[in-house]
CSV table of C-alpha atoms in Angstrom, one decimal:
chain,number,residue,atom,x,y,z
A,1,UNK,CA,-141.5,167.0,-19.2
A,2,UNK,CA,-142.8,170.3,-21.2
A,3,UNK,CA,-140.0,171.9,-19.6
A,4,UNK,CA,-137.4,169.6,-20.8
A,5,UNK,CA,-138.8,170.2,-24.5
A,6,UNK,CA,-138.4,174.2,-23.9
A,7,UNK,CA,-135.0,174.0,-22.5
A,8,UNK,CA,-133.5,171.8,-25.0
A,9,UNK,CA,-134.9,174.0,-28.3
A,10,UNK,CA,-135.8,171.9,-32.0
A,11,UNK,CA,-132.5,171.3,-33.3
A,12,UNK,CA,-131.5,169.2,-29.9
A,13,UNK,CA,-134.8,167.6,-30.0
A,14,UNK,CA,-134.5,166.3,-33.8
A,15,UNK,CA,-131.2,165.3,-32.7
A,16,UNK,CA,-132.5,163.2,-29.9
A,17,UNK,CA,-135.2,162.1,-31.9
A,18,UNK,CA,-133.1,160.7,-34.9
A,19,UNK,CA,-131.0,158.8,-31.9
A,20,UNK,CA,-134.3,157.6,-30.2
A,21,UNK,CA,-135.2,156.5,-33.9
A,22,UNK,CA,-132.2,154.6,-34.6
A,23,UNK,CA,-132.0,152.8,-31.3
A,24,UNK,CA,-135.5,151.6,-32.0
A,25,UNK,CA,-134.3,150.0,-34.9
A,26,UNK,CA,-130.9,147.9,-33.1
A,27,UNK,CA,-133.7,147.2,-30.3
A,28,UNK,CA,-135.8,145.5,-32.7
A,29,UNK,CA,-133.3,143.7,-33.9
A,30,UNK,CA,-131.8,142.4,-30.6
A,31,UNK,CA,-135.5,141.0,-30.1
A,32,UNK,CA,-135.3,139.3,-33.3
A,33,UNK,CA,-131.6,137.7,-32.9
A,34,UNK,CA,-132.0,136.7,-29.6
A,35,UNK,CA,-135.2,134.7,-30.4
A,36,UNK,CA,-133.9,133.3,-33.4
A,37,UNK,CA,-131.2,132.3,-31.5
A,38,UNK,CA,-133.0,130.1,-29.3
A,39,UNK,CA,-134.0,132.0,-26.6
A,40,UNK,CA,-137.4,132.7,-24.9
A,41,UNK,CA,-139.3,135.7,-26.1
A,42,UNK,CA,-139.1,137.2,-22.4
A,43,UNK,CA,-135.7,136.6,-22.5
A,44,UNK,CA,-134.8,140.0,-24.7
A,45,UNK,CA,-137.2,142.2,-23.2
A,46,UNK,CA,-136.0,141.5,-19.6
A,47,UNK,CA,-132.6,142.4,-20.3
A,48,UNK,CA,-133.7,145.4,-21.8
A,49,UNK,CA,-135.8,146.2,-18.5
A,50,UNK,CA,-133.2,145.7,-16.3
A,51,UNK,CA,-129.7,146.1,-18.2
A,52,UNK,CA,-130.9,148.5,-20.7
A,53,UNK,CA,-127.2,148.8,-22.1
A,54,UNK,CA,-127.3,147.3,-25.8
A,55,UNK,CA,-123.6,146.1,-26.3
A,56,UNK,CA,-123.5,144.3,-22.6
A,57,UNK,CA,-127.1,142.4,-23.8
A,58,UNK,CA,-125.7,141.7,-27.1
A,59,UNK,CA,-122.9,140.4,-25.7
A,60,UNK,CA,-124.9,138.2,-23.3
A,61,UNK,CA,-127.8,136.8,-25.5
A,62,UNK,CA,-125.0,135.9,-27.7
A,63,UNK,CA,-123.0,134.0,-24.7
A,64,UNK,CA,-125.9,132.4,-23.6
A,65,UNK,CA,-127.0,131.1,-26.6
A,66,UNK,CA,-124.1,129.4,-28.2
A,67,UNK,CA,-124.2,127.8,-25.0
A,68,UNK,CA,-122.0,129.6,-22.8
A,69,UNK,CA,-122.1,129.3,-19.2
A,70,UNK,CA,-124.6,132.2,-17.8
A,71,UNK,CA,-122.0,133.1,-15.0
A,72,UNK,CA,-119.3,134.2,-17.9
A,73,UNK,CA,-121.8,135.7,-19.6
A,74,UNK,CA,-123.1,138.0,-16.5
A,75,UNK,CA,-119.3,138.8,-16.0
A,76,UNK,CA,-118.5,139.6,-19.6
A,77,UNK,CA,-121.7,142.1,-19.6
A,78,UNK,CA,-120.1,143.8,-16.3
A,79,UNK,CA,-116.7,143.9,-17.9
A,80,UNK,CA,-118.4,145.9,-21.2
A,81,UNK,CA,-120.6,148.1,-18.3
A,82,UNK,CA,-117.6,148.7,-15.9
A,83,UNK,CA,-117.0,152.1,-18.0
A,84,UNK,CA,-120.5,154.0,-16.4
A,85,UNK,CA,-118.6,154.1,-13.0
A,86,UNK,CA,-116.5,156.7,-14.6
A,87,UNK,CA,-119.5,158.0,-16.3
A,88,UNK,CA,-121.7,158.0,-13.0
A,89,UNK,CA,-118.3,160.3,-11.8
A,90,UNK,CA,-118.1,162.8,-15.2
A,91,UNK,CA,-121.8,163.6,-14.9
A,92,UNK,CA,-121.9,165.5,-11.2
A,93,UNK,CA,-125.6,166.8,-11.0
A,94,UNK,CA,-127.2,165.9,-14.2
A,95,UNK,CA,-129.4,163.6,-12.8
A,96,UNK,CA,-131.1,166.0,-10.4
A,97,UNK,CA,-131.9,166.1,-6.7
A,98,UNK,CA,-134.3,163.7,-4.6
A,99,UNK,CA,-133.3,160.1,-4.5
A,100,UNK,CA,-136.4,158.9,-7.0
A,101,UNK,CA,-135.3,161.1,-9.6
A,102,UNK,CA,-131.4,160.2,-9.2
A,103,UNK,CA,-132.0,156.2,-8.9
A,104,UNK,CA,-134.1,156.7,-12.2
A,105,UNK,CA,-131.3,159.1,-13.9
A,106,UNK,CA,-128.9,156.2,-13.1
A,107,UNK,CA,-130.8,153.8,-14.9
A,108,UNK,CA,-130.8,155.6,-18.0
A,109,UNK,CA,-127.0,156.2,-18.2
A,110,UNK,CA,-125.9,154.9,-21.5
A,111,UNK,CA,-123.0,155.9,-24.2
A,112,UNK,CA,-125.9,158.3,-25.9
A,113,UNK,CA,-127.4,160.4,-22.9
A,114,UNK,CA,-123.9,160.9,-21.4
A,115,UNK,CA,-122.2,162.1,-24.8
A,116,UNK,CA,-125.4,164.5,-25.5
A,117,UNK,CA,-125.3,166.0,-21.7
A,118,UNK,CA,-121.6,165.8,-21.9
A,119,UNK,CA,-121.9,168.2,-25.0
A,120,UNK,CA,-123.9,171.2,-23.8
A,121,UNK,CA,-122.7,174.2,-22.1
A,122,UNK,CA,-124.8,175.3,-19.7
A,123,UNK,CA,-126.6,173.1,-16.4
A,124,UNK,CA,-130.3,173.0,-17.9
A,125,UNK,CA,-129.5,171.9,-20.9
A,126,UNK,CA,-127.0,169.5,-19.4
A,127,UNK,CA,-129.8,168.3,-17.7
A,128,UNK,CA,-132.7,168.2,-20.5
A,129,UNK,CA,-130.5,166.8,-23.0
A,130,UNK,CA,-129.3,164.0,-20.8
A,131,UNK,CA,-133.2,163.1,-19.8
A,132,UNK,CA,-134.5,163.5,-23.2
A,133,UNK,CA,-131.9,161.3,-24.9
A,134,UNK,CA,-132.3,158.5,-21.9
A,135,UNK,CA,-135.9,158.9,-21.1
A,136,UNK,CA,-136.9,158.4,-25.3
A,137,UNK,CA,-134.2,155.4,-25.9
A,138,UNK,CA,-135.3,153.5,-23.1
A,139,UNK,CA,-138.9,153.6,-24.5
A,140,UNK,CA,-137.8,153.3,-27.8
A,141,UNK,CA,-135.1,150.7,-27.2
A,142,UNK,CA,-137.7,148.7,-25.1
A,143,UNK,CA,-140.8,149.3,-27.6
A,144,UNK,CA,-137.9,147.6,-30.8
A,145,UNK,CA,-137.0,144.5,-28.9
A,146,UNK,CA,-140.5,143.7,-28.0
A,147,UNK,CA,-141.2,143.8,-31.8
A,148,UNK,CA,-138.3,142.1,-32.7
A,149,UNK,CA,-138.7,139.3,-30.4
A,150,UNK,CA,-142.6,139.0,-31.0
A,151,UNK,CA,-142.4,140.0,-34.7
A,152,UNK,CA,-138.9,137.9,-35.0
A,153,UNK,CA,-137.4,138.3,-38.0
A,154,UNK,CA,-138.5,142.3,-39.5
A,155,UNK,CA,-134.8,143.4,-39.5
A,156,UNK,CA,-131.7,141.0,-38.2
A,157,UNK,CA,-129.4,142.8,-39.9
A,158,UNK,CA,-129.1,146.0,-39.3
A,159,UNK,CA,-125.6,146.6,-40.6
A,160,UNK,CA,-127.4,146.6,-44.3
A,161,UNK,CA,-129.2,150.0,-42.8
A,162,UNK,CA,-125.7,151.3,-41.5
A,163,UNK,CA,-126.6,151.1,-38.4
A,164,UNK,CA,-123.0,150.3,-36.9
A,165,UNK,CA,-121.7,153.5,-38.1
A,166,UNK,CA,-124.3,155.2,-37.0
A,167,UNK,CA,-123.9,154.9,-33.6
A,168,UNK,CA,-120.3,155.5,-33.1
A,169,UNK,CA,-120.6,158.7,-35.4
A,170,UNK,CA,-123.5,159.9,-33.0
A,171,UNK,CA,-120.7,160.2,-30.3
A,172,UNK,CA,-118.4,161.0,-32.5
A,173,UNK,CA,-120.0,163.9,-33.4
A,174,UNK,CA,-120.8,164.7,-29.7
A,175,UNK,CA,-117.3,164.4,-28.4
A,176,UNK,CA,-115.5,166.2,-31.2
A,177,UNK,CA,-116.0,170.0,-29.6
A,178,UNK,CA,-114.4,168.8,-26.4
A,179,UNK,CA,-110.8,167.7,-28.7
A,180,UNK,CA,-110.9,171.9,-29.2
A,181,UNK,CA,-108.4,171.8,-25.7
A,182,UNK,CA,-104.6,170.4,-26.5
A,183,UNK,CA,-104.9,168.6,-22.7
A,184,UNK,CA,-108.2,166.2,-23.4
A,185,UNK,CA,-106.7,165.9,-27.5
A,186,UNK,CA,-103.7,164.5,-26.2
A,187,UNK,CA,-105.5,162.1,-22.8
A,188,UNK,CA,-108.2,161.3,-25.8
A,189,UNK,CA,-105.1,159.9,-28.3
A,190,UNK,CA,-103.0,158.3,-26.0
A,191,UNK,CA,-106.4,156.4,-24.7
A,192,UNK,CA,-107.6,155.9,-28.1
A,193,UNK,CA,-104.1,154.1,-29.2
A,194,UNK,CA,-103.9,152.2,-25.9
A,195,UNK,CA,-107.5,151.1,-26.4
A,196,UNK,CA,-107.1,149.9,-30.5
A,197,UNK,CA,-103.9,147.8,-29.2
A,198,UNK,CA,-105.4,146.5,-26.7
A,199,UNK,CA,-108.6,145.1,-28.0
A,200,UNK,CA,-107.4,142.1,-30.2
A,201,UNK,CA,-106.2,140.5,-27.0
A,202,UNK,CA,-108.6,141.6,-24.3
A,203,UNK,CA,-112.3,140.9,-23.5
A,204,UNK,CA,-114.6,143.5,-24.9
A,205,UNK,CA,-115.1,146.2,-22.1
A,206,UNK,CA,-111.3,146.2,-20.7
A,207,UNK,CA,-109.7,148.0,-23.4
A,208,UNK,CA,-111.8,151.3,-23.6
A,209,UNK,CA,-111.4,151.1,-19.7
A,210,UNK,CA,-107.6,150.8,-20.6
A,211,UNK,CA,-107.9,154.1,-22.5
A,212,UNK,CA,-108.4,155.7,-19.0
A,213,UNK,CA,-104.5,155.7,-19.3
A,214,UNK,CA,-104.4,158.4,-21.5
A,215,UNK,CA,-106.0,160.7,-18.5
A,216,UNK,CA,-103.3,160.2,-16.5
A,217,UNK,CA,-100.8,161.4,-18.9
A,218,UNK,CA,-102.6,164.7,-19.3
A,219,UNK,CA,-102.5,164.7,-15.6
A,220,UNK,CA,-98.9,164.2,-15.4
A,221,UNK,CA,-98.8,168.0,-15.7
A,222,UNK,CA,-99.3,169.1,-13.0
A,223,UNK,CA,-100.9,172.9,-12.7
A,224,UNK,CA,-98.3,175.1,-12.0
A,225,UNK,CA,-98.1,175.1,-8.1
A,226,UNK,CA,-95.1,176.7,-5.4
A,227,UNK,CA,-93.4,174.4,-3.8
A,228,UNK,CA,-94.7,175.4,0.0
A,229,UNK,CA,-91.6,175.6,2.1
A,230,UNK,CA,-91.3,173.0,4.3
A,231,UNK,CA,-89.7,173.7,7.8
A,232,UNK,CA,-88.2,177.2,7.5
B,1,UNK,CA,-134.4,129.1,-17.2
B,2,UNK,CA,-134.8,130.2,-13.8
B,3,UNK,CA,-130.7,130.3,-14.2
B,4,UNK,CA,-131.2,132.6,-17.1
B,5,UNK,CA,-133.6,134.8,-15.3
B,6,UNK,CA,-131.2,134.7,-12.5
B,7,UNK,CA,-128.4,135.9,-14.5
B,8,UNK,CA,-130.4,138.9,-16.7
B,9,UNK,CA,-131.1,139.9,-13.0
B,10,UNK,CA,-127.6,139.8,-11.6
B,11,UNK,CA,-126.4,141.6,-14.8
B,12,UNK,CA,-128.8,144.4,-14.6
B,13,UNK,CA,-127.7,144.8,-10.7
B,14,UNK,CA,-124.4,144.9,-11.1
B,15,UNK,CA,-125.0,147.5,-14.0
B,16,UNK,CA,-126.8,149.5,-11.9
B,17,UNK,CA,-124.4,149.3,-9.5
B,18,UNK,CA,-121.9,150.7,-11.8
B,19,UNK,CA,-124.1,153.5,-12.8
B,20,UNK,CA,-125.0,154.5,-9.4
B,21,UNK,CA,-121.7,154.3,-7.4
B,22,UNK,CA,-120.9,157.7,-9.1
B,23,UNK,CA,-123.9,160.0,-8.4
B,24,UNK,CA,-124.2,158.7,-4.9
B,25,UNK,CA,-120.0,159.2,-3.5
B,26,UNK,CA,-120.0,162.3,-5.4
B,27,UNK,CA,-122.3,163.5,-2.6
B,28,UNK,CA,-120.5,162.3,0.1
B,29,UNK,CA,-117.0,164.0,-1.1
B,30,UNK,CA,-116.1,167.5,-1.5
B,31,UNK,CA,-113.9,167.3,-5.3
B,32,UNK,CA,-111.7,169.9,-6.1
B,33,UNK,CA,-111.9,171.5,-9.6
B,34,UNK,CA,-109.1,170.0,-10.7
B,35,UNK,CA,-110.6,166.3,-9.7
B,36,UNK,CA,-114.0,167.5,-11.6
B,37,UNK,CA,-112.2,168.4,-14.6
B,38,UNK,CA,-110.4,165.0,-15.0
B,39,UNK,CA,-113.5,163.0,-14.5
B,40,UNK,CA,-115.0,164.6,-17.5
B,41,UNK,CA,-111.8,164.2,-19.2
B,42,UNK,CA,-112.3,160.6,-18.5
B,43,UNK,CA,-115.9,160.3,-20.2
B,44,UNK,CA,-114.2,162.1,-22.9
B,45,UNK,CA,-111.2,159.7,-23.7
B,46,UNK,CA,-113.5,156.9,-22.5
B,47,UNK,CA,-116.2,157.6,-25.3
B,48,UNK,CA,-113.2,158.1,-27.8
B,49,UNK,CA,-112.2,155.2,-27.4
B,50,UNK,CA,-115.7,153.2,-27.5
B,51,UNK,CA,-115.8,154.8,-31.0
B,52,UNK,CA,-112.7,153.8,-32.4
B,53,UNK,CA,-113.3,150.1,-31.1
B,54,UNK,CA,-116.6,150.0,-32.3
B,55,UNK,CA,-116.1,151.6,-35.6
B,56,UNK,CA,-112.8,149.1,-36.1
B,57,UNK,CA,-113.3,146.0,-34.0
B,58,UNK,CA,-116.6,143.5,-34.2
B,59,UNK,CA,-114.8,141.7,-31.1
B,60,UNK,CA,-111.4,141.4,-31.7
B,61,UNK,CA,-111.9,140.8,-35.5
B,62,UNK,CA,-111.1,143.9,-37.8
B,63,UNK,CA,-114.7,144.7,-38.7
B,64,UNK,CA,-114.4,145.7,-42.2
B,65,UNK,CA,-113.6,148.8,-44.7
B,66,UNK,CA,-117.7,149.8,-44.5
B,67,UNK,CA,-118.2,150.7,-40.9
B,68,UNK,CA,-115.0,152.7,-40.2
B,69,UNK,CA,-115.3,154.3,-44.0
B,70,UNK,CA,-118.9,155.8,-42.5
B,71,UNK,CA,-117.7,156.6,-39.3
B,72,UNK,CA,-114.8,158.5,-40.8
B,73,UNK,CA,-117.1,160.4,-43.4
B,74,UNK,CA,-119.5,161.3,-40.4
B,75,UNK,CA,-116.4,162.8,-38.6
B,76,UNK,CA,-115.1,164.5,-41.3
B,77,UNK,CA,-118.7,166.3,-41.6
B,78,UNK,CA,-118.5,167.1,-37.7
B,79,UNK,CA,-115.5,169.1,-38.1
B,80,UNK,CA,-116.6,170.8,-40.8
B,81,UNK,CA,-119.2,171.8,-38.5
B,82,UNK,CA,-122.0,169.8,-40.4
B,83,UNK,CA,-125.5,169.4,-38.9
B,84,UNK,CA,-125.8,166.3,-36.4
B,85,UNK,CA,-128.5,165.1,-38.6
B,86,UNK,CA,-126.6,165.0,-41.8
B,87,UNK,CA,-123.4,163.4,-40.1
B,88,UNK,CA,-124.9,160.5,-38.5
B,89,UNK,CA,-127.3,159.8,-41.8
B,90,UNK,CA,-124.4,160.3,-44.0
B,91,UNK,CA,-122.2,157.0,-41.8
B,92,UNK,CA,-125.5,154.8,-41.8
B,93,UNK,CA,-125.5,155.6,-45.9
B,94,UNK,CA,-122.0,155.4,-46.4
B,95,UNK,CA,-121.5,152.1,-44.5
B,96,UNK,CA,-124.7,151.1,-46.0
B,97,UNK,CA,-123.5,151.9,-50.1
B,98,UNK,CA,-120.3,150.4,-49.6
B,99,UNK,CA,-121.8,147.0,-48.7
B,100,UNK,CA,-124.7,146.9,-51.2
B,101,UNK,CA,-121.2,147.6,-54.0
B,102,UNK,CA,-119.5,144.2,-52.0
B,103,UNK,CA,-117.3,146.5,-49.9
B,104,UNK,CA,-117.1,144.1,-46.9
């Protein structure tokens, strides 16, 4: 734990910490919604046990409680969570070796703690980042809805605080170094216009997936390679 | 509500299914570089595009001038090389302003 503090440095741990901070805050107010919807007060703080993904549980609390059927709503939260296979793929050893410390890295894959490991340059800090930012949201995350759902309605509406442009600017702002290469500019463009035209007609979750498109066109070119001669 | 519990279970399997299907095949398959280097093209163009959908879209509805003015103004500040800090505060304040002046 110390070590993961040393490694990352005080500017990436203010970082973490105003992400940590923030997610607290959209964690309390999933508690809150999804008791004043209707639903139990365990209700919240189990998804955010075992999901711990806030779109997907936003997505099924509200499901659920207009009075959706609870098999669409598990399938439209795997839709929205489909895109961490990909994730599980981009991040190669982040998570550490030993199988305690892996099946616990998995579960704090989200959005935030891939972008921020995503963003660093060397392996440790790779590593810290992405533990740092999972370790502190899933306390923090956790720690908001159980306010929000015992507390019920502190803060509902957390697009008064800015809150939903906060997030996707904390990405944002994590992805943007990587746009420095021509290749991922132009996969991240095409994917980006493919998923915008896309998401009026879709289900939430398919059309970001539907941006992995735009990797195949970067991979269209190939790397410069001899034709082997076949039989001579 | 055992159906509920049921389900919150099932979702959280199936998520960690997702999440776990990648560190665990890794091991099992030898990737070239070049395969490495498109999967983190992939989380690349894959968070990209959760941005611009979440910063447009609540759904499939257009979500309003406010959110996507923020996100813009935080990514302007990125590329002008602007502390993390200051550009996520300055979306949360700018999305924040617009709506307290009635910009939906």
């Amino acid at each position: 734990m110390r070590s993961i503090w040393r490694t990352l440095g005080p500017e990436l741990v203010r970082d973490v910490a105003l992400v940590w901070a923030a997610g607290g805050i959209v964690g309390v107010s999933f508690g809150a919604i999804a008791v004043g919807s209707g639903l139990p007060v365990w209700m919240p703080m189990l998804l955010s046990v075992v999901v711990f993904a806030g779109a997907a549980q936003f997505m099924f609390v509200g499901l659920v409680a207009s009075g959706g059927n609870p098999v669409a709503a598990v399938i439209a939260g795997l839709l929205v969570n489909a895109r961490h296979l990909p994730f599980g793929f981009a991040l190669g050893d982040v998570l550490g070796q030993g199988w305690l410390r892996r099946i616990a890295g998995t579960h704090l894959m989200i959005d935030e703690s891939v972008a921020f490991a995503l963003a660093q340059h060397d392996a440790d800090k790779r590593r810290a980042a992405y533990w740092a930012c999972g370790l502190g949201l899933f306390v923090s995350w956790n720690l908001g809805v159980v306010i929000g759902a015992v507390g019920g309605t502190v803060i509902t509406d957390t697009d008064a605080l800015g809150l939903d442009a906060a997030f996707p600017a904390v990405l944002l702002a994590l992805v943007l170094p990587s746009l420095r290469d021509p290749a991922v500019r132009r996969a991240v463009l095409l994917g980006v216009v493919v998923a915008v035209a896309t998401a009026p007609f879709l289900p939430a979750g398919l059309p970001v997936l539907l941006a992995l498109v735009g990797v195949l066109a970067g991979a269209g070119r190939k790397p410069e390679r001899r034709q082997q001669e076949v039989a001579s | 509500m055992t159906t509920l519990v049921f389900a919150a279970i099932v979702l959280g399997v199936g998520t960690f299914a997702f999440r776990f299907a990648g560190p665990v095949l890794r091991d099992r398959v030898e990737l070239s570089p070049r395969v490495e280097q498109l999967m983190a093209v992939s989380a690349v163009v894959l968070l990209a595009a959760l941005v611009v959908t979440s910063a447009v879209l609540d759904g499939q509805e257009f979500a309003g001038f406010a959110r996507p003015a923020g996100v813009v103004v935080g990514g302007v500040l990125a590329w002008r090389r602007a502390p993390f800090v200051v550009v996520v505060l300055a979306a949360a304040i700018t999305a924040a302003g617009l709506r307290l002046i009635g910009v939906p």
